[in-house]
Amino acid sequence: MAMTKSGRWQVMLFWAAASLATSRAYAADGDRLYTLDCGHADFDNGAPLSDTGEYEGKAVSLADPCFLIRHPKGWLLWDAGLPSQTPASAAELDKLGVRMSPGPPLAGQLAQLGLRPAQVDYLSFSHLHFDHMGNANLFTASTWILNRNELAWAEAEPAHVSMTPQLFSGYRTAKTRMIDGDLDVFGDGTVRILRAPGHTPGSQALLVKLARSGPVLLLGDLYLSAENRRLELVPTAA
């Protein structure tokens, strides 16, 4: 997730310089990067977001975007957002003052761009926590690009509290490409998956090079905001 404006606490998004309220495209010669609204989380007390007290007692909202990349060789969806209902494994969050809310239906957001889920060529993820997997099973016609270490960890027993394997079970019937490190998705250096373990064992970043806007690095939950990165803040829990 990434941090957005909230009533008592405001910081800038680090993931991409775009509004999450509507899909926004960064135009390039043949590429576009769209930011999609895939959910939000509201914290009554943002203390868990840093182990050194910066957000203690402050209300914080986090955005959970998905990113859609149009390349001359196909479409890539990066992350799949919150599910329509919070998994039972994460239901305890509400007792902790954390409210999860999905974004508008992802299929509907794609339809506004003239795209159906079956037309998305590739699906990949920053990591496999439930809040990045909620709509993954819409894309069984896509090729899933999965980090081998991340998948093994996500399906291990007992499951991590943020893991809900049924949300990404679609990979079992979809075409897959398993990777262990970096990957040049389209073979021309403009869209690269980069190995970035830390938040989870197989966390990844996505580097998109746009002719007009320059490079955009999508970091998933490696940082929650520009301030988290600048001050090197560490959440109290992954």
CSV table of C-alpha atoms in Angstrom, one decimal:
chain,number,residue,atom,x,y,z
A,1,MET,CA,0.0,0.0,0.0
A,2,ALA,CA,1.0,3.6,-0.3
A,3,MET,CA,0.1,6.6,1.9
A,4,THR,CA,-2.4,9.2,0.7
A,5,LYS,CA,-4.0,12.3,2.1
A,6,SER,CA,-6.2,11.9,5.2
A,7,GLY,CA,-7.9,14.3,7.5
A,8,ARG,CA,-5.1,14.9,10.0
A,9,TRP,CA,-2.1,13.6,8.2
A,10,GLN,CA,-0.9,14.3,4.7
A,11,VAL,CA,2.1,12.9,2.8
A,12,MET,CA,2.7,12.4,-0.9
A,13,LEU,CA,2.5,9.1,-2.7
A,14,PHE,CA,5.8,7.5,-3.6
A,15,TRP,CA,4.6,4.8,-5.9
A,16,ALA,CA,3.7,7.1,-8.8
A,17,ALA,CA,3.0,10.7,-9.3
A,18,ALA,CA,-0.7,10.3,-10.1
A,19,SER,CA,-4.1,10.7,-8.6
A,20,LEU,CA,-5.7,7.5,-7.5
A,21,ALA,CA,-9.2,8.9,-7.8
A,22,THR,CA,-9.3,8.1,-11.5
A,23,SER,CA,-7.3,6.2,-14.0
A,24,ARG,CA,-4.4,8.3,-15.2
A,25,ALA,CA,-2.1,7.6,-18.1
A,26,TYR,CA,1.5,8.6,-18.7
A,27,ALA,CA,1.9,8.7,-22.5
A,28,ALA,CA,5.0,7.6,-24.2
A,29,ASP,CA,5.8,6.8,-27.9
A,30,GLY,CA,4.1,3.4,-27.7
A,31,ASP,CA,3.7,2.8,-23.9
A,32,ARG,CA,1.2,4.0,-21.3
A,33,LEU,CA,1.1,3.6,-17.6
A,34,TYR,CA,-2.3,3.7,-15.9
A,35,THR,CA,-2.9,4.0,-12.1
A,36,LEU,CA,-6.1,2.2,-11.0
A,37,ASP,CA,-7.9,2.6,-7.7
A,38,CYS,CA,-7.7,-0.9,-6.1
A,39,GLY,CA,-8.6,0.0,-2.5
A,40,HIS,CA,-7.8,1.8,0.7
A,41,ALA,CA,-7.0,1.2,4.3
A,42,ASP,CA,-7.8,3.7,7.1
A,43,PHE,CA,-5.9,3.5,10.4
A,44,ASP,CA,-7.3,5.2,13.5
A,45,ASN,CA,-3.7,5.1,14.8
A,46,GLY,CA,-0.8,5.0,12.3
A,47,ALA,CA,1.7,3.8,15.0
A,48,PRO,CA,2.3,0.4,13.2
A,49,LEU,CA,3.7,2.3,10.2
A,50,SER,CA,6.9,3.2,11.9
A,51,ASP,CA,8.8,1.6,14.8
A,52,THR,CA,10.1,5.0,15.9
A,53,GLY,CA,6.8,6.8,16.7
A,54,GLU,CA,6.4,9.2,13.8
A,55,TYR,CA,2.7,8.3,13.3
A,56,GLU,CA,1.7,7.6,16.9
A,57,GLY,CA,-1.8,8.7,17.5
A,58,LYS,CA,-2.3,10.1,14.0
A,59,ALA,CA,-5.0,8.9,11.6
A,60,VAL,CA,-3.5,7.6,8.3
A,61,SER,CA,-5.0,6.5,5.1
A,62,LEU,CA,-3.2,4.1,2.7
A,63,ALA,CA,-3.9,3.7,-0.9
A,64,ASP,CA,-3.7,0.3,-2.6
A,65,PRO,CA,-3.2,1.0,-6.3
A,66,CYS,CA,-2.9,-1.4,-9.3
A,67,PHE,CA,-1.0,-0.4,-12.3
A,68,LEU,CA,-1.7,-1.2,-15.9
A,69,ILE,CA,1.0,-0.9,-18.6
A,70,ARG,CA,0.3,-0.8,-22.3
A,71,HIS,CA,3.2,-1.8,-24.4
A,72,PRO,CA,3.2,-2.4,-28.2
A,73,LYS,CA,3.7,-6.1,-27.4
A,74,GLY,CA,0.8,-6.4,-24.9
A,75,TRP,CA,-0.8,-5.4,-21.6
A,76,LEU,CA,0.7,-6.0,-18.2
A,77,LEU,CA,-1.3,-5.7,-14.9
A,78,TRP,CA,0.9,-5.1,-11.9
A,79,ASP,CA,-0.9,-6.0,-8.6
A,80,ALA,CA,-4.6,-6.9,-8.2
A,81,GLY,CA,-5.7,-4.9,-5.2
A,82,LEU,CA,-8.0,-5.6,-2.3
A,83,PRO,CA,-10.7,-8.3,-2.7
A,84,SER,CA,-14.4,-7.3,-2.5
A,85,GLN,CA,-14.5,-8.8,1.1
A,86,THR,CA,-11.7,-8.8,3.6
A,87,PRO,CA,-10.5,-12.4,4.1
A,88,ALA,CA,-11.3,-14.0,7.4
A,89,SER,CA,-7.6,-14.3,8.1
A,90,ALA,CA,-7.4,-10.5,8.2
A,91,ALA,CA,-10.7,-9.8,9.9
A,92,GLU,CA,-8.9,-9.0,13.2
A,93,LEU,CA,-7.7,-5.7,11.6
A,94,ASP,CA,-11.0,-4.1,12.3
A,95,LYS,CA,-10.6,-4.7,16.0
A,96,LEU,CA,-7.2,-2.9,15.7
A,97,GLY,CA,-8.9,0.2,14.2
A,98,VAL,CA,-7.9,-0.6,10.6
A,99,ARG,CA,-10.7,-0.5,8.0
A,100,MET,CA,-10.1,-2.0,4.6
A,101,SER,CA,-12.2,-0.9,1.6
A,102,PRO,CA,-11.9,-2.2,-2.0
A,103,GLY,CA,-11.9,0.1,-4.9
A,104,PRO,CA,-14.5,0.2,-7.7
A,105,PRO,CA,-14.8,-3.2,-9.5
A,106,LEU,CA,-11.5,-3.7,-11.4
A,107,ALA,CA,-13.3,-5.2,-14.4
A,108,GLY,CA,-15.3,-2.0,-14.6
A,109,GLN,CA,-12.2,0.2,-14.5
A,110,LEU,CA,-10.7,-1.8,-17.3
A,111,ALA,CA,-13.9,-1.5,-19.3
A,112,GLN,CA,-13.5,2.3,-19.1
A,113,LEU,CA,-10.3,1.8,-21.0
A,114,GLY,CA,-11.9,-0.4,-23.5
A,115,LEU,CA,-10.3,-3.6,-22.1
A,116,ARG,CA,-11.6,-6.9,-20.8
A,117,PRO,CA,-9.7,-9.0,-18.3
A,118,ALA,CA,-9.2,-11.7,-20.9
A,119,GLN,CA,-7.3,-9.1,-23.0
A,120,VAL,CA,-4.6,-8.5,-20.3
A,121,ASP,CA,-1.6,-10.5,-21.6
A,122,TYR,CA,0.5,-10.6,-18.4
A,123,LEU,CA,-0.2,-10.4,-14.7
A,124,SER,CA,2.4,-10.0,-12.1
A,125,PHE,CA,2.7,-8.8,-8.5
A,126,SER,CA,4.9,-6.8,-6.1
A,127,HIS,CA,4.2,-9.5,-3.6
A,128,LEU,CA,1.5,-12.0,-2.6
A,129,HIS,CA,-0.2,-10.4,0.4
A,130,PHE,CA,-4.0,-10.5,0.2
A,131,ASP,CA,-4.3,-6.7,-0.4
A,132,HIS,CA,-2.4,-7.1,-3.7
A,133,MET,CA,-4.1,-10.2,-4.9
A,134,GLY,CA,-7.8,-9.5,-4.5
A,135,ASN,CA,-8.8,-9.6,-8.2
A,136,ALA,CA,-6.1,-11.9,-9.4
A,137,ASN,CA,-8.5,-14.7,-10.4
A,138,LEU,CA,-10.2,-12.5,-12.9
A,139,PHE,CA,-7.1,-13.0,-15.1
A,140,THR,CA,-6.9,-16.8,-15.8
A,141,ALA,CA,-6.6,-16.0,-19.5
A,142,SER,CA,-3.4,-14.1,-18.8
A,143,THR,CA,0.2,-15.3,-18.4
A,144,TRP,CA,1.1,-15.1,-14.7
A,145,ILE,CA,4.7,-14.0,-14.0
A,146,LEU,CA,5.4,-15.3,-10.5
A,147,ASN,CA,8.5,-15.2,-8.3
A,148,ARG,CA,9.3,-18.8,-7.3
A,149,ASN,CA,10.4,-18.0,-3.8
A,150,GLU,CA,7.4,-15.7,-3.1
A,151,LEU,CA,5.0,-18.4,-4.3
A,152,ALA,CA,6.6,-21.1,-2.1
A,153,TRP,CA,6.4,-18.8,0.9
A,154,ALA,CA,2.8,-17.7,0.2
A,155,GLU,CA,1.6,-21.3,0.1
A,156,ALA,CA,3.6,-22.5,3.1
A,157,GLU,CA,1.8,-23.8,6.1
A,158,PRO,CA,0.9,-22.4,8.5
A,159,ALA,CA,-0.1,-19.4,6.4
A,160,HIS,CA,1.1,-16.0,7.2
A,161,VAL,CA,-1.8,-13.8,8.5
A,162,SER,CA,-1.6,-11.7,5.3
A,163,MET,CA,-1.7,-14.7,3.0
A,164,THR,CA,-4.9,-16.0,1.4
A,165,PRO,CA,-3.9,-18.5,-1.2
A,166,GLN,CA,-7.4,-19.0,-2.6
A,167,LEU,CA,-7.2,-15.4,-3.9
A,168,PHE,CA,-4.4,-16.4,-6.3
A,169,SER,CA,-5.4,-20.0,-7.0
A,170,GLY,CA,-6.1,-19.0,-10.6
A,171,TYR,CA,-2.4,-19.5,-11.5
A,172,ARG,CA,-3.0,-23.3,-11.3
A,173,THR,CA,-5.0,-23.2,-14.5
A,174,ALA,CA,-3.4,-20.2,-16.2
A,175,LYS,CA,-0.2,-20.1,-18.2
A,176,THR,CA,2.7,-19.2,-15.9
A,177,ARG,CA,6.2,-18.0,-16.1
A,178,MET,CA,8.3,-18.7,-13.0
A,179,ILE,CA,11.2,-16.4,-12.3
A,180,ASP,CA,13.9,-16.2,-9.6
A,181,GLY,CA,15.3,-12.8,-10.3
A,182,ASP,CA,14.9,-9.8,-12.7
A,183,LEU,CA,13.0,-10.1,-15.9
A,184,ASP,CA,12.8,-7.8,-19.0
A,185,VAL,CA,9.1,-8.4,-19.6
A,186,PHE,CA,8.9,-7.3,-23.3
A,187,GLY,CA,12.6,-7.7,-24.2
A,188,ASP,CA,13.3,-4.0,-24.9
A,189,GLY,CA,14.2,-2.7,-21.4
A,190,THR,CA,11.2,-0.5,-21.0
A,191,VAL,CA,9.3,-2.7,-18.5
A,192,ARG,CA,11.5,-4.6,-16.1
A,193,ILE,CA,10.6,-6.7,-13.0
A,194,LEU,CA,13.4,-6.2,-10.4
A,195,ARG,CA,14.1,-8.6,-7.5
A,196,ALA,CA,13.6,-6.6,-4.2
A,197,PRO,CA,13.3,-9.0,-1.2
A,198,GLY,CA,12.5,-7.4,2.2
A,199,HIS,CA,8.8,-6.8,2.8
A,200,THR,CA,8.4,-10.5,1.8
A,201,PRO,CA,11.0,-13.0,0.7
A,202,GLY,CA,10.1,-12.6,-3.0
A,203,SER,CA,9.1,-8.9,-3.2
A,204,GLN,CA,9.6,-7.3,-6.5
A,205,ALA,CA,9.7,-3.8,-8.0
A,206,LEU,CA,8.6,-2.7,-11.5
A,207,LEU,CA,10.6,-0.2,-13.5
A,208,VAL,CA,8.8,1.4,-16.3
A,209,LYS,CA,10.7,3.7,-18.7
A,210,LEU,CA,8.4,6.2,-20.3
A,211,ALA,CA,9.7,8.4,-23.2
A,212,ARG,CA,8.0,11.6,-22.0
A,213,SER,CA,7.8,11.1,-18.2
A,214,GLY,CA,11.0,9.2,-17.7
A,215,PRO,CA,11.5,6.2,-15.5
A,216,VAL,CA,8.8,5.3,-12.9
A,217,LEU,CA,9.7,2.8,-10.1
A,218,LEU,CA,6.8,1.0,-8.5
A,219,LEU,CA,7.9,-0.4,-5.2
A,220,GLY,CA,4.8,-2.1,-3.7
A,221,ASP,CA,5.1,-2.1,0.1
A,222,LEU,CA,8.9,-1.7,0.3
A,223,TYR,CA,8.0,1.9,1.2
A,224,LEU,CA,4.6,3.2,2.3
A,225,SER,CA,5.3,6.8,1.3
A,226,ALA,CA,7.9,9.2,0.1
A,227,GLU,CA,8.5,10.2,3.7
A,228,ASN,CA,9.0,6.5,4.7
A,229,ARG,CA,11.7,6.2,2.1
A,230,ARG,CA,13.4,9.6,2.8
A,231,LEU,CA,13.5,8.9,6.6
A,232,GLU,CA,14.1,5.2,6.2
A,233,LEU,CA,11.2,4.4,8.5
A,234,VAL,CA,10.4,0.7,9.2
A,235,PRO,CA,6.9,-0.5,10.0
A,236,THR,CA,6.5,-2.6,13.2
A,237,ALA,CA,5.1,-5.5,11.2
A,238,ALA,CA,5.5,-6.7,7.6
